[in-house]
């Protein structure tokens, strides 16, 4: 390698959100040196619903169980949540706990926390005696060269050229690494538009801080969410498939504000609520399609790999799972000194083995959710039928139940029982 490079590294991670930070943390755990860059300076905001599922907790446990203590004790930033409220287009709703026996739980199964705090919490755990970390540093260009990638970074207004044997794209929806090196591109039927607003003074939450998904007729297949946060705040937002937004020329901001002002099941709860930040938008690249997420000398993780759950919009847990699996791949690559696409395909296999069955089911549910009558029917039925409510509860942590939900027999039973 010639001296035209300012740095030469085995692994460059671009982006320190949940995907990039998790990867860095798993590498630090194994004492594997790497370079991690992020264009932002932490703490920084990220447009999101701010809801962390049990999947996030599972990855944190694998990383270091003591990390959870900070979360359990951090009530000024983390709201523990025990379930979800589904509201059907006709306004009827069901409360579904995340676990069957809530009283037996010592800690909440899920959390809501502003990404300003959560991403900073993860980022702060990185061991800088193992990782070299550049904040305020973005990737501008990268091109394949003999044995790796020639990467042009910009840091404090200056260009930095880095040679990396492996580049990991973890820079979210607008990933430069994905754009330059992979065939992934924005497809409106596998992409969702989202808006987020922070309010203070929303009332009427479940005493166990259930997150709320309101499947309003005008937003199907999509929903309005209301998630409780600490200090009397709430994260409120809407998400909808981009294909539908375009086709029906929907102004998401208008729909959200109108629902808050006029919808009979929502408006009273916002009677004294005030907006405390700008309403901000960002995209959700959905994992409703399998894609190649690695290639010669690169891996993609999290949103850069387009892996958000197409029904729930959950992406933080999946991003962290890919960070964990990418660390496994880095270890294998270093051991064999192989970074070619044939070798890296094992990473794709690992990721889809972990996530595909869930993503596929969610895609089915997303497609079904465009029918308001079906939603009304299921919610009506579940509000009367404990077994059905239990089945939905089990969906949150039991993959076999999810398999049952994929079977036509389940829907037949739902209709005729
Ligand atoms: C409106 C909305 C609501 C959502 N609600 C939820 C929810 O409630 N729960 C949930 O689990 N998921 C939710 N998601 C999805 C979730 O936000 C993402 O899946 C998650 O942030 C993906 O993490 P990531 O690390 O892949 O990317 P990001 O979190 O986007 O992190 C990418 C990082 O890369 C950095 N970066 C970007 N470009 C560059 C560059 N050129 N060079 C260097 N660094 C760069 C950024 O500064 C950032 O720190 C929501 C998304 C949206 C848009």
PDB file of N, CA and C in Angstrom, residues 257-332:
ATOM      1  N   UNK A 257     -51.913  16.135  12.186  1.00  0.00           N
ATOM      2  CA  UNK A 257     -52.436  17.247  12.986  1.00  0.00           C
ATOM      3  C   UNK A 257     -53.968  17.230  13.037  1.00  0.00           C
ATOM      4  N   UNK A 258     -54.568  16.798  11.936  1.00  0.00           N
ATOM      5  CA  UNK A 258     -56.040  16.714  11.927  1.00  0.00           C
ATOM      6  C   UNK A 258     -56.538  15.638  12.882  1.00  0.00           C
ATOM      7  N   UNK A 259     -55.812  14.499  12.906  1.00  0.00           N
ATOM      8  CA  UNK A 259     -56.211  13.405  13.815  1.00  0.00           C
ATOM      9  C   UNK A 259     -56.107  13.879  15.264  1.00  0.00           C
ATOM     10  N   UNK A 260     -55.032  14.613  15.564  1.00  0.00           N
ATOM     11  CA  UNK A 260     -54.831  15.102  16.932  1.00  0.00           C
ATOM     12  C   UNK A 260     -55.932  16.101  17.312  1.00  0.00           C
ATOM     13  N   UNK A 261     -56.344  16.874  16.332  1.00  0.00           N
ATOM     14  CA  UNK A 261     -57.339  17.905  16.621  1.00  0.00           C
ATOM     15  C   UNK A 261     -58.770  17.359  16.616  1.00  0.00           C
ATOM     16  N   UNK A 262     -59.027  16.391  15.711  1.00  0.00           N
ATOM     17  CA  UNK A 262     -60.441  16.031  15.480  1.00  0.00           C
ATOM     18  C   UNK A 262     -60.818  14.599  15.796  1.00  0.00           C
ATOM     19  N   UNK A 263     -59.876  13.653  15.742  1.00  0.00           N
ATOM     20  CA  UNK A 263     -60.281  12.252  15.898  1.00  0.00           C
ATOM     21  C   UNK A 263     -60.904  12.025  17.275  1.00  0.00           C
ATOM     22  N   UNK A 264     -62.147  11.484  17.316  1.00  0.00           N
ATOM     23  CA  UNK A 264     -62.867  11.389  18.597  1.00  0.00           C
ATOM     24  C   UNK A 264     -62.157  10.531  19.649  1.00  0.00           C
ATOM     25  N   UNK A 265     -61.344   9.554  19.217  1.00  0.00           N
ATOM     26  CA  UNK A 265     -60.681   8.724  20.244  1.00  0.00           C
ATOM     27  C   UNK A 265     -59.347   9.334  20.692  1.00  0.00           C
ATOM     28  N   UNK A 266     -58.905  10.379  20.032  1.00  0.00           N
ATOM     29  CA  UNK A 266     -57.582  10.953  20.340  1.00  0.00           C
ATOM     30  C   UNK A 266     -57.667  12.379  20.883  1.00  0.00           C
ATOM     31  N   UNK A 267     -58.554  13.188  20.306  1.00  0.00           N
ATOM     32  CA  UNK A 267     -58.489  14.659  20.514  1.00  0.00           C
ATOM     33  C   UNK A 267     -58.540  15.084  21.985  1.00  0.00           C
ATOM     34  N   UNK A 268     -59.381  14.422  22.800  1.00  0.00           N
ATOM     35  CA  UNK A 268     -59.514  14.873  24.193  1.00  0.00           C
ATOM     36  C   UNK A 268     -58.195  14.716  24.951  1.00  0.00           C
ATOM     37  N   UNK A 269     -57.417  13.734  24.546  1.00  0.00           N
ATOM     38  CA  UNK A 269     -56.147  13.478  25.246  1.00  0.00           C
ATOM     39  C   UNK A 269     -55.102  14.547  24.928  1.00  0.00           C
ATOM     40  N   UNK A 270     -55.348  15.297  23.861  1.00  0.00           N
ATOM     41  CA  UNK A 270     -54.408  16.366  23.479  1.00  0.00           C
ATOM     42  C   UNK A 270     -54.956  17.751  23.854  1.00  0.00           C
ATOM     43  N   UNK A 271     -56.070  17.762  24.623  1.00  0.00           N
ATOM     44  CA  UNK A 271     -56.738  19.047  24.902  1.00  0.00           C
ATOM     45  C   UNK A 271     -55.762  20.074  25.476  1.00  0.00           C
ATOM     46  N   UNK A 272     -54.864  19.636  26.373  1.00  0.00           N
ATOM     47  CA  UNK A 272     -53.926  20.591  26.987  1.00  0.00           C
ATOM     48  C   UNK A 272     -52.475  20.303  26.583  1.00  0.00           C
ATOM     49  N   UNK A 273     -52.302  19.554  25.503  1.00  0.00           N
ATOM     50  CA  UNK A 273     -50.935  19.178  25.104  1.00  0.00           C
ATOM     51  C   UNK A 273     -50.299  20.269  24.243  1.00  0.00           C
ATOM     52  N   UNK A 274     -48.986  20.428  24.403  1.00  0.00           N
ATOM     53  CA  UNK A 274     -48.285  21.392  23.545  1.00  0.00           C
ATOM     54  C   UNK A 274     -47.130  20.714  22.817  1.00  0.00           C
ATOM     55  N   UNK A 275     -46.936  21.145  21.591  1.00  0.00           N
ATOM     56  CA  UNK A 275     -45.824  20.651  20.782  1.00  0.00           C
ATOM     57  C   UNK A 275     -44.542  21.281  21.315  1.00  0.00           C
ATOM     58  N   UNK A 276     -43.522  20.459  21.596  1.00  0.00           N
ATOM     59  CA  UNK A 276     -42.324  21.050  22.208  1.00  0.00           C
ATOM     60  C   UNK A 276     -41.101  21.020  21.286  1.00  0.00           C
ATOM     61  N   UNK A 277     -41.290  20.594  20.053  1.00  0.00           N
ATOM     62  CA  UNK A 277     -40.164  20.573  19.110  1.00  0.00           C
ATOM     63  C   UNK A 277     -40.745  20.659  17.700  1.00  0.00           C
ATOM     64  N   UNK A 278     -39.883  20.882  16.711  1.00  0.00           N
ATOM     65  CA  UNK A 278     -40.379  20.879  15.323  1.00  0.00           C
ATOM     66  C   UNK A 278     -40.855  19.482  14.956  1.00  0.00           C
ATOM     67  N   UNK A 279     -41.806  19.415  14.052  1.00  0.00           N
ATOM     68  CA  UNK A 279     -42.213  18.110  13.512  1.00  0.00           C
ATOM     69  C   UNK A 279     -41.183  17.751  12.445  1.00  0.00           C
ATOM     70  N   UNK A 280     -40.563  16.593  12.627  1.00  0.00           N
ATOM     71  CA  UNK A 280     -39.468  16.236  11.706  1.00  0.00           C
ATOM     72  C   UNK A 280     -39.738  14.921  10.986  1.00  0.00           C
ATOM     73  N   UNK A 281     -39.283  14.802   9.766  1.00  0.00           N
ATOM     74  CA  UNK A 281     -39.519  13.597   8.967  1.00  0.00           C
ATOM     75  C   UNK A 281     -38.230  12.858   8.644  1.00  0.00           C
ATOM     76  N   UNK A 282     -38.358  11.559   8.401  1.00  0.00           N
ATOM     77  CA  UNK A 282     -37.214  10.726   7.976  1.00  0.00           C
ATOM     78  C   UNK A 282     -37.779   9.445   7.367  1.00  0.00           C
ATOM     79  N   UNK A 283     -36.989   8.745   6.589  1.00  0.00           N
ATOM     80  CA  UNK A 283     -37.485   7.546   5.910  1.00  0.00           C
ATOM     81  C   UNK A 283     -37.196   6.260   6.667  1.00  0.00           C
ATOM     82  N   UNK A 284     -38.011   5.246   6.367  1.00  0.00           N
ATOM     83  CA  UNK A 284     -37.809   3.919   6.969  1.00  0.00           C
ATOM     84  C   UNK A 284     -37.605   2.884   5.852  1.00  0.00           C
ATOM     85  N   UNK A 285     -36.366   2.470   5.586  1.00  0.00           N
ATOM     86  CA  UNK A 285     -36.135   1.426   4.580  1.00  0.00           C
ATOM     87  C   UNK A 285     -36.526   0.063   5.135  1.00  0.00           C
ATOM     88  N   UNK A 286     -37.552  -0.531   4.523  1.00  0.00           N
ATOM     89  CA  UNK A 286     -38.156  -1.733   5.099  1.00  0.00           C
ATOM     90  C   UNK A 286     -37.467  -3.021   4.634  1.00  0.00           C
ATOM     91  N   UNK A 287     -37.531  -4.004   5.514  1.00  0.00           N
ATOM     92  CA  UNK A 287     -36.926  -5.305   5.207  1.00  0.00           C
ATOM     93  C   UNK A 287     -37.936  -6.266   4.614  1.00  0.00           C
ATOM     94  N   UNK A 288     -38.832  -5.756   3.749  1.00  0.00           N
ATOM     95  CA  UNK A 288     -39.860  -6.651   3.201  1.00  0.00           C
ATOM     96  C   UNK A 288     -39.371  -7.383   1.962  1.00  0.00           C
ATOM     97  N   UNK A 289     -38.098  -7.231   1.665  1.00  0.00           N
ATOM     98  CA  UNK A 289     -37.533  -7.904   0.493  1.00  0.00           C
ATOM     99  C   UNK A 289     -36.121  -8.344   0.867  1.00  0.00           C
ATOM    100  N   UNK A 290     -35.746  -9.556   0.435  1.00  0.00           N
ATOM    101  CA  UNK A 290     -34.370 -10.008   0.713  1.00  0.00           C
ATOM    102  C   UNK A 290     -33.415  -9.344  -0.267  1.00  0.00           C
ATOM    103  N   UNK A 291     -32.299  -8.899   0.258  1.00  0.00           N
ATOM    104  CA  UNK A 291     -31.320  -8.241  -0.608  1.00  0.00           C
ATOM    105  C   UNK A 291     -29.927  -8.763  -0.299  1.00  0.00           C
ATOM    106  N   UNK A 292     -28.997  -8.558  -1.225  1.00  0.00           N
ATOM    107  CA  UNK A 292     -27.587  -8.877  -0.934  1.00  0.00           C
ATOM    108  C   UNK A 292     -27.048  -7.720  -0.099  1.00  0.00           C
ATOM    109  N   UNK A 293     -26.548  -8.018   1.101  1.00  0.00           N
ATOM    110  CA  UNK A 293     -26.131  -6.943   2.004  1.00  0.00           C
ATOM    111  C   UNK A 293     -24.631  -6.999   2.306  1.00  0.00           C
ATOM    112  N   UNK A 294     -23.899  -7.662   1.420  1.00  0.00           N
ATOM    113  CA  UNK A 294     -22.438  -7.622   1.504  1.00  0.00           C
ATOM    114  C   UNK A 294     -21.893  -7.757   0.097  1.00  0.00           C
ATOM    115  N   UNK A 295     -20.626  -7.543  -0.049  1.00  0.00           N
ATOM    116  CA  UNK A 295     -19.973  -7.683  -1.350  1.00  0.00           C
ATOM    117  C   UNK A 295     -18.481  -7.571  -1.117  1.00  0.00           C
ATOM    118  N   UNK A 296     -17.703  -7.495  -2.187  1.00  0.00           N
ATOM    119  CA  UNK A 296     -16.250  -7.435  -2.015  1.00  0.00           C
ATOM    120  C   UNK A 296     -15.833  -6.294  -1.090  1.00  0.00           C
ATOM    121  N   UNK A 297     -15.289  -6.647   0.034  1.00  0.00           N
ATOM    122  CA  UNK A 297     -14.740  -5.687   1.008  1.00  0.00           C
ATOM    123  C   UNK A 297     -15.778  -4.775   1.675  1.00  0.00           C
ATOM    124  N   UNK A 298     -17.057  -5.168   1.671  1.00  0.00           N
ATOM    125  CA  UNK A 298     -18.006  -4.355   2.445  1.00  0.00           C
ATOM    126  C   UNK A 298     -19.157  -5.190   3.000  1.00  0.00           C
ATOM    127  N   UNK A 299     -19.714  -4.691   4.128  1.00  0.00           N
ATOM    128  CA  UNK A 299     -20.929  -5.236   4.746  1.00  0.00           C
ATOM    129  C   UNK A 299     -21.874  -4.068   4.976  1.00  0.00           C
ATOM    130  N   UNK A 300     -23.162  -4.357   4.967  1.00  0.00           N
ATOM    131  CA  UNK A 300     -24.148  -3.328   5.326  1.00  0.00           C
ATOM    132  C   UNK A 300     -24.899  -3.779   6.568  1.00  0.00           C
ATOM    133  N   UNK A 301     -25.176  -2.823   7.449  1.00  0.00           N
ATOM    134  CA  UNK A 301     -25.885  -3.148   8.697  1.00  0.00           C
ATOM    135  C   UNK A 301     -27.063  -2.192   8.882  1.00  0.00           C
ATOM    136  N   UNK A 302     -28.016  -2.586   9.730  1.00  0.00           N
ATOM    137  CA  UNK A 302     -29.120  -1.692  10.111  1.00  0.00           C
ATOM    138  C   UNK A 302     -29.872  -1.127   8.918  1.00  0.00           C
ATOM    139  N   UNK A 303     -30.225   0.149   9.010  1.00  0.00           N
ATOM    140  CA  UNK A 303     -31.004   0.787   7.939  1.00  0.00           C
ATOM    141  C   UNK A 303     -30.248   0.810   6.612  1.00  0.00           C
ATOM    142  N   UNK A 304     -28.932   0.835   6.666  1.00  0.00           N
ATOM    143  CA  UNK A 304     -28.154   0.821   5.422  1.00  0.00           C
ATOM    144  C   UNK A 304     -28.428  -0.478   4.657  1.00  0.00           C
ATOM    145  N   UNK A 305     -28.805  -1.537   5.403  1.00  0.00           N
ATOM    146  CA  UNK A 305     -29.113  -2.827   4.784  1.00  0.00           C
ATOM    147  C   UNK A 305     -30.618  -2.982   4.566  1.00  0.00           C
ATOM    148  N   UNK A 306     -31.389  -1.951   4.906  1.00  0.00           N
ATOM    149  CA  UNK A 306     -32.840  -1.956   4.700  1.00  0.00           C
ATOM    150  C   UNK A 306     -33.508  -3.120   5.443  1.00  0.00           C
ATOM    151  N   UNK A 307     -33.598  -2.978   6.748  1.00  0.00           N
ATOM    152  CA  UNK A 307     -34.069  -4.118   7.544  1.00  0.00           C
ATOM    153  C   UNK A 307     -35.129  -3.742   8.585  1.00  0.00           C
ATOM    154  N   UNK A 308     -35.824  -2.639   8.366  1.00  0.00           N
ATOM    155  CA  UNK A 308     -36.855  -2.240   9.339  1.00  0.00           C
ATOM    156  C   UNK A 308     -38.082  -3.142   9.191  1.00  0.00           C
ATOM    157  N   UNK A 309     -38.674  -3.503  10.314  1.00  0.00           N
ATOM    158  CA  UNK A 309     -39.869  -4.349  10.324  1.00  0.00           C
ATOM    159  C   UNK A 309     -41.002  -3.650   9.556  1.00  0.00           C
ATOM    160  N   UNK A 310     -41.538  -4.291   8.510  1.00  0.00           N
ATOM    161  CA  UNK A 310     -42.524  -3.607   7.666  1.00  0.00           C
ATOM    162  C   UNK A 310     -43.885  -3.389   8.321  1.00  0.00           C
ATOM    163  N   UNK A 311     -44.168  -4.065   9.412  1.00  0.00           N
ATOM    164  CA  UNK A 311     -45.470  -3.861  10.071  1.00  0.00           C
ATOM    165  C   UNK A 311     -45.350  -2.901  11.251  1.00  0.00           C
ATOM    166  N   UNK A 312     -44.355  -3.144  12.112  1.00  0.00           N
ATOM    167  CA  UNK A 312     -44.259  -2.335  13.334  1.00  0.00           C
ATOM    168  C   UNK A 312     -43.371  -1.101  13.170  1.00  0.00           C
ATOM    169  N   UNK A 313     -42.494  -1.096  12.180  1.00  0.00           N
ATOM    170  CA  UNK A 313     -41.565   0.026  12.016  1.00  0.00           C
ATOM    171  C   UNK A 313     -40.364  -0.075  12.929  1.00  0.00           C
ATOM    172  N   UNK A 314     -40.210  -1.224  13.589  1.00  0.00           N
ATOM    173  CA  UNK A 314     -39.077  -1.384  14.502  1.00  0.00           C
ATOM    174  C   UNK A 314     -37.791  -1.618  13.715  1.00  0.00           C
ATOM    175  N   UNK A 315     -36.775  -0.806  14.028  1.00  0.00           N
ATOM    176  CA  UNK A 315     -35.513  -0.974  13.308  1.00  0.00           C
ATOM    177  C   UNK A 315     -34.302  -0.981  14.222  1.00  0.00           C
ATOM    178  N   UNK A 316     -34.475  -0.494  15.464  1.00  0.00           N
ATOM    179  CA  UNK A 316     -33.311  -0.382  16.360  1.00  0.00           C
ATOM    180  C   UNK A 316     -32.804  -1.784  16.717  1.00  0.00           C
ATOM    181  N   UNK A 317     -33.745  -2.665  17.102  1.00  0.00           N
ATOM    182  CA  UNK A 317     -33.364  -4.035  17.478  1.00  0.00           C
ATOM    183  C   UNK A 317     -32.682  -4.745  16.317  1.00  0.00           C
ATOM    184  N   UNK A 318     -33.265  -4.632  15.122  1.00  0.00           N
ATOM    185  CA  UNK A 318     -32.668  -5.291  13.958  1.00  0.00           C
ATOM    186  C   UNK A 318     -31.293  -4.714  13.651  1.00  0.00           C
ATOM    187  N   UNK A 319     -31.149  -3.404  13.807  1.00  0.00           N
ATOM    188  CA  UNK A 319     -29.844  -2.776  13.568  1.00  0.00           C
ATOM    189  C   UNK A 319     -28.804  -3.349  14.537  1.00  0.00           C
ATOM    190  N   UNK A 320     -29.207  -3.528  15.794  1.00  0.00           N
ATOM    191  CA  UNK A 320     -28.258  -4.041  16.792  1.00  0.00           C
ATOM    192  C   UNK A 320     -27.926  -5.514  16.539  1.00  0.00           C
ATOM    193  N   UNK A 321     -28.928  -6.262  16.076  1.00  0.00           N
ATOM    194  CA  UNK A 321     -28.662  -7.674  15.733  1.00  0.00           C
ATOM    195  C   UNK A 321     -27.647  -7.741  14.588  1.00  0.00           C
ATOM    196  N   UNK A 322     -27.809  -6.869  13.580  1.00  0.00           N
ATOM    197  CA  UNK A 322     -26.841  -6.905  12.466  1.00  0.00           C
ATOM    198  C   UNK A 322     -25.455  -6.455  12.927  1.00  0.00           C
ATOM    199  N   UNK A 323     -25.413  -5.523  13.889  1.00  0.00           N
ATOM    200  CA  UNK A 323     -24.111  -5.116  14.441  1.00  0.00           C
ATOM    201  C   UNK A 323     -23.416  -6.306  15.087  1.00  0.00           C
ATOM    202  N   UNK A 324     -24.206  -7.065  15.835  1.00  0.00           N
ATOM    203  CA  UNK A 324     -23.655  -8.246  16.521  1.00  0.00           C
ATOM    204  C   UNK A 324     -23.176  -9.292  15.496  1.00  0.00           C
ATOM    205  N   UNK A 325     -23.984  -9.513  14.455  1.00  0.00           N
ATOM    206  CA  UNK A 325     -23.614 -10.526  13.454  1.00  0.00           C
ATOM    207  C   UNK A 325     -22.452 -10.048  12.570  1.00  0.00           C
ATOM    208  N   UNK A 326     -22.379  -8.754  12.344  1.00  0.00           N
ATOM    209  CA  UNK A 326     -21.252  -8.226  11.564  1.00  0.00           C
ATOM    210  C   UNK A 326     -19.945  -8.430  12.335  1.00  0.00           C
ATOM    211  N   UNK A 327     -20.013  -8.309  13.657  1.00  0.00           N
ATOM    212  CA  UNK A 327     -18.797  -8.523  14.477  1.00  0.00           C
ATOM    213  C   UNK A 327     -18.323  -9.970  14.314  1.00  0.00           C
ATOM    214  N   UNK A 328     -19.303 -10.879  14.265  1.00  0.00           N
ATOM    215  CA  UNK A 328     -18.961 -12.299  14.060  1.00  0.00           C
ATOM    216  C   UNK A 328     -18.251 -12.479  12.713  1.00  0.00           C
ATOM    217  N   UNK A 329     -18.775 -11.767  11.697  1.00  0.00           N
ATOM    218  CA  UNK A 329     -18.182 -11.883  10.358  1.00  0.00           C
ATOM    219  C   UNK A 329     -16.783 -11.263  10.330  1.00  0.00           C
ATOM    220  N   UNK A 330     -16.610 -10.137  11.007  1.00  0.00           N
ATOM    221  CA  UNK A 330     -15.292  -9.491  11.045  1.00  0.00           C
ATOM    222  C   UNK A 330     -14.277 -10.471  11.622  1.00  0.00           C
ATOM    223  N   UNK A 331     -14.664 -11.144  12.681  1.00  0.00           N
ATOM    224  CA  UNK A 331     -13.759 -12.122  13.314  1.00  0.00           C
ATOM    225  C   UNK A 331     -13.360 -13.224  12.331  1.00  0.00           C
ATOM    226  N   UNK A 332     -14.355 -13.729  11.616  1.00  0.00           N
ATOM    227  CA  UNK A 332     -14.081 -14.794  10.633  1.00  0.00           C
ATOM    228  C   UNK A 332     -13.165 -14.267   9.530  1.00  0.00           C
TER     229      UNK A 332
END
